[in-house]
């Protein structure tokens, strides 16, 4: 006698359990998807931000150098990587090239002259030369 009442009860319990459980799972999946999307968004915020530029590179970016010099190709002035290829990184060369940045001049690469940069300090000019001579090495 007892088993006859038990069967529908168990079925009802199973029915509710199935529905409740199902809803919960769907909810969890929605949350998971949202979190995954957020993770992708975060990675797009600042790619390469962990790679700081050297001091010389920053100084050159703030000055007018990039108008005439590009890393890979000759523009008005020689390509920075060609300058790096021509001069070994010795204290004499760094000193000489730093003076050239400040005073300007022509003759080493052709007839076109580099404008003088009287506002650039010798120290900053040396930082720029260090950066240039480090390109491609
Ligand atoms: C108006 C264009 C111009 C600008 C601006 C310019 N340069 Fe130049 N640069 C040249 C030219 C042209 C030469 C080649 C000079 C030569 O033949 O001796 C040159 C040559 C150089 C050289 C090699 C010098 C040598 O004797 O071999 C260095 C180093 C250099 N530039 C660095 C810089 C830096 C750093 C800046 C920014 C502060 C700068 N240049 C801004 C045009 C420019």
Coordinates of C-alpha atoms and ligand atoms in Angstrom, one line a residue:
X1 CA 0.0 0.0 0.0
X2 CA 2.7 2.5 1.0
X3 CA 4.7 2.1 -2.2
X4 CA 1.9 3.3 -4.4
X5 CA 1.9 6.8 -2.7
X6 CA 5.7 6.9 -2.7
X7 CA 6.2 6.6 -6.4
X8 CA 4.5 9.9 -7.5
X9 CA 6.1 11.7 -4.6
X10 CA 9.6 10.6 -5.8
X11 CA 8.7 11.5 -9.3
X12 CA 7.5 15.0 -8.3
X13 CA 10.7 15.5 -6.2
X14 CA 12.8 14.4 -9.2
X15 CA 10.9 16.8 -11.5
X16 CA 11.5 19.8 -9.3
X17 CA 15.1 18.8 -8.7
X18 CA 15.7 18.5 -12.5
X19 CA 14.2 21.9 -13.2
X20 CA 15.9 23.7 -10.3
X21 CA 19.2 22.2 -11.2
X22 CA 18.9 22.9 -14.8
X23 CA 18.2 26.6 -14.3
X24 CA 21.2 26.9 -11.9
X25 CA 23.5 25.4 -14.5
X26 CA 22.4 27.7 -17.2
X27 CA 22.9 30.7 -14.9
X28 CA 26.4 29.5 -14.1
X29 CA 27.2 29.2 -17.7
X30 CA 26.1 32.7 -18.5
X31 CA 28.3 34.0 -15.7
X32 CA 31.2 32.1 -17.0
X33 CA 30.8 33.4 -20.6
X34 CA 30.6 37.0 -19.3
X35 CA 33.8 36.5 -17.3
X36 CA 35.6 35.0 -20.3
X37 CA 34.6 38.0 -22.5
X38 CA 35.9 40.4 -19.8
X39 CA 39.2 38.6 -19.8
X40 CA 39.6 39.1 -23.6
X41 CA 38.6 42.8 -23.3
X42 CA 41.3 43.4 -20.6
X43 CA 44.0 41.9 -22.7
X44 CA 43.2 44.4 -25.5
X45 CA 43.6 47.5 -23.3
X46 CA 47.4 48.1 -23.7
X47 CA 49.3 45.7 -25.8
X48 CA 53.1 46.0 -25.4
X49 CA 52.8 48.4 -22.5
X50 CA 55.3 46.3 -20.6
X51 CA 58.1 47.3 -23.0
X52 CA 59.4 50.7 -21.9
X53 CA 61.4 52.8 -24.4
X54 CA 65.0 53.7 -23.6
X55 CA 65.8 57.3 -22.4
X56 CA 67.5 58.1 -25.7
X57 CA 64.5 56.8 -27.7
X58 CA 62.1 59.0 -25.6
X59 CA 64.4 62.1 -26.1
X60 CA 64.4 61.6 -29.8
X61 CA 60.6 61.1 -29.9
X62 CA 60.3 64.5 -28.0
X63 CA 62.7 66.2 -30.4
X64 CA 62.4 66.7 -34.2
X65 CA 64.7 63.8 -35.1
X66 CA 62.0 61.6 -36.5
X67 CA 61.2 64.2 -39.2
X68 CA 64.5 63.3 -40.9
X69 CA 65.4 59.9 -39.4
X70 CA 63.5 56.6 -39.5
X71 CA 64.8 53.4 -38.0
X72 CA 64.8 51.3 -41.2
X73 CA 64.8 53.7 -44.2
X74 CA 66.7 56.8 -45.3
X75 CA 64.4 59.9 -45.3
X76 CA 66.3 63.2 -45.3
X77 CA 68.9 61.9 -42.9
X78 CA 70.4 58.4 -43.0
X79 CA 68.4 55.5 -41.5
X80 CA 69.2 55.0 -37.8
X81 CA 70.2 51.4 -38.4
X82 CA 72.7 52.6 -41.1
X83 CA 74.3 55.0 -38.6
X84 CA 74.5 52.1 -36.1
X85 CA 76.2 50.0 -38.8
X86 CA 78.7 52.7 -39.6
X87 CA 80.0 53.6 -36.2
X88 CA 81.1 51.1 -33.5
X89 CA 79.8 52.1 -30.0
X90 CA 83.1 53.6 -28.6
X91 CA 83.3 56.6 -26.3
X92 CA 85.0 58.6 -29.0
X93 CA 82.2 58.0 -31.5
X94 CA 79.5 58.7 -29.0
X95 CA 81.2 62.0 -28.2
X96 CA 81.7 62.9 -31.8
X97 CA 78.1 62.1 -32.9
X98 CA 76.7 63.9 -29.8
X99 CA 78.6 67.0 -30.9
X100 CA 77.3 66.6 -34.4
X101 CA 73.7 66.5 -33.2
X102 CA 74.2 69.7 -31.3
X103 CA 76.2 71.6 -34.0
X104 CA 74.6 70.0 -37.1
X105 CA 76.6 69.7 -40.3
X106 CA 77.1 67.6 -43.5
X107 CA 79.7 65.6 -45.4
X108 CA 79.5 62.1 -43.8
X109 CA 76.5 60.9 -45.7
X110 CA 76.2 63.4 -48.5
X111 CA 75.5 67.1 -49.2
X112 CA 72.4 67.5 -47.1
X113 CA 73.1 69.0 -43.7
X114 CA 71.6 68.1 -40.4
X115 CA 70.1 71.1 -38.6
X116 CA 71.9 72.1 -35.4
X117 CA 70.2 71.4 -32.1
X118 CA 71.6 74.0 -29.7
X119 CA 68.9 73.3 -27.1
X120 CA 69.9 69.6 -26.7
X121 CA 72.3 69.1 -23.9
X122 CA 75.5 67.1 -24.5
X123 CA 74.2 64.5 -22.0
X124 CA 70.9 64.1 -23.8
X125 CA 72.6 64.0 -27.1
X126 CA 74.8 61.1 -25.8
X127 CA 71.7 59.2 -24.7
X128 CA 70.3 59.6 -28.2
X129 CA 73.5 58.3 -29.8
X130 CA 73.5 55.3 -27.4
X131 CA 70.0 54.5 -28.5
X132 CA 70.9 54.9 -32.2
X133 CA 74.0 52.8 -32.0
X134 CA 72.0 50.1 -30.2
X135 CA 69.6 49.6 -33.1
X136 CA 69.9 46.3 -34.9
X137 CA 72.5 44.9 -32.4
Ligands
LIG1 C1 66.5 68.5 -41.0 C2 66.7 67.1 -40.9 C3 67.4 66.4 -39.7 C4 66.9 66.5 -38.4 C5 65.8 67.2 -37.8 C6 67.9 65.6 -37.7 N1 68.8 65.1 -38.5 FE1 70.3 63.8 -38.0 N2 71.0 63.9 -39.9 C7 70.5 64.6 -41.0 C8 71.3 64.5 -42.1 C9 71.0 65.1 -43.5 C10 72.4 63.8 -41.7 C11 73.7 63.4 -42.5 C12 74.8 64.5 -42.2 C13 76.0 64.2 -42.9 O1 76.1 63.7 -44.1 O2 77.1 64.3 -42.3 C14 72.2 63.4 -40.3 C15 73.1 62.7 -39.6 C16 72.9 62.2 -38.3 C17 73.8 61.4 -37.5 C18 75.1 60.8 -38.0 C19 76.1 61.9 -38.0 C20 77.4 61.6 -38.7 O3 78.3 62.4 -38.7 O4 77.5 60.4 -39.3 C21 73.2 61.3 -36.3 C22 73.8 60.5 -35.1 C23 72.0 62.0 -36.2 N3 71.8 62.6 -37.5 C24 71.2 62.1 -35.2 C25 70.1 63.0 -35.1 C26 69.3 63.2 -33.9 C27 69.5 62.5 -32.6 C28 68.4 64.2 -34.2 C29 67.3 64.8 -33.3 C30 67.9 65.5 -32.1 C31 68.5 64.5 -35.6 N4 69.6 63.7 -36.1 C32 67.7 65.4 -36.3 C33 69.2 65.3 -40.9 C34 68.5 65.6 -39.8

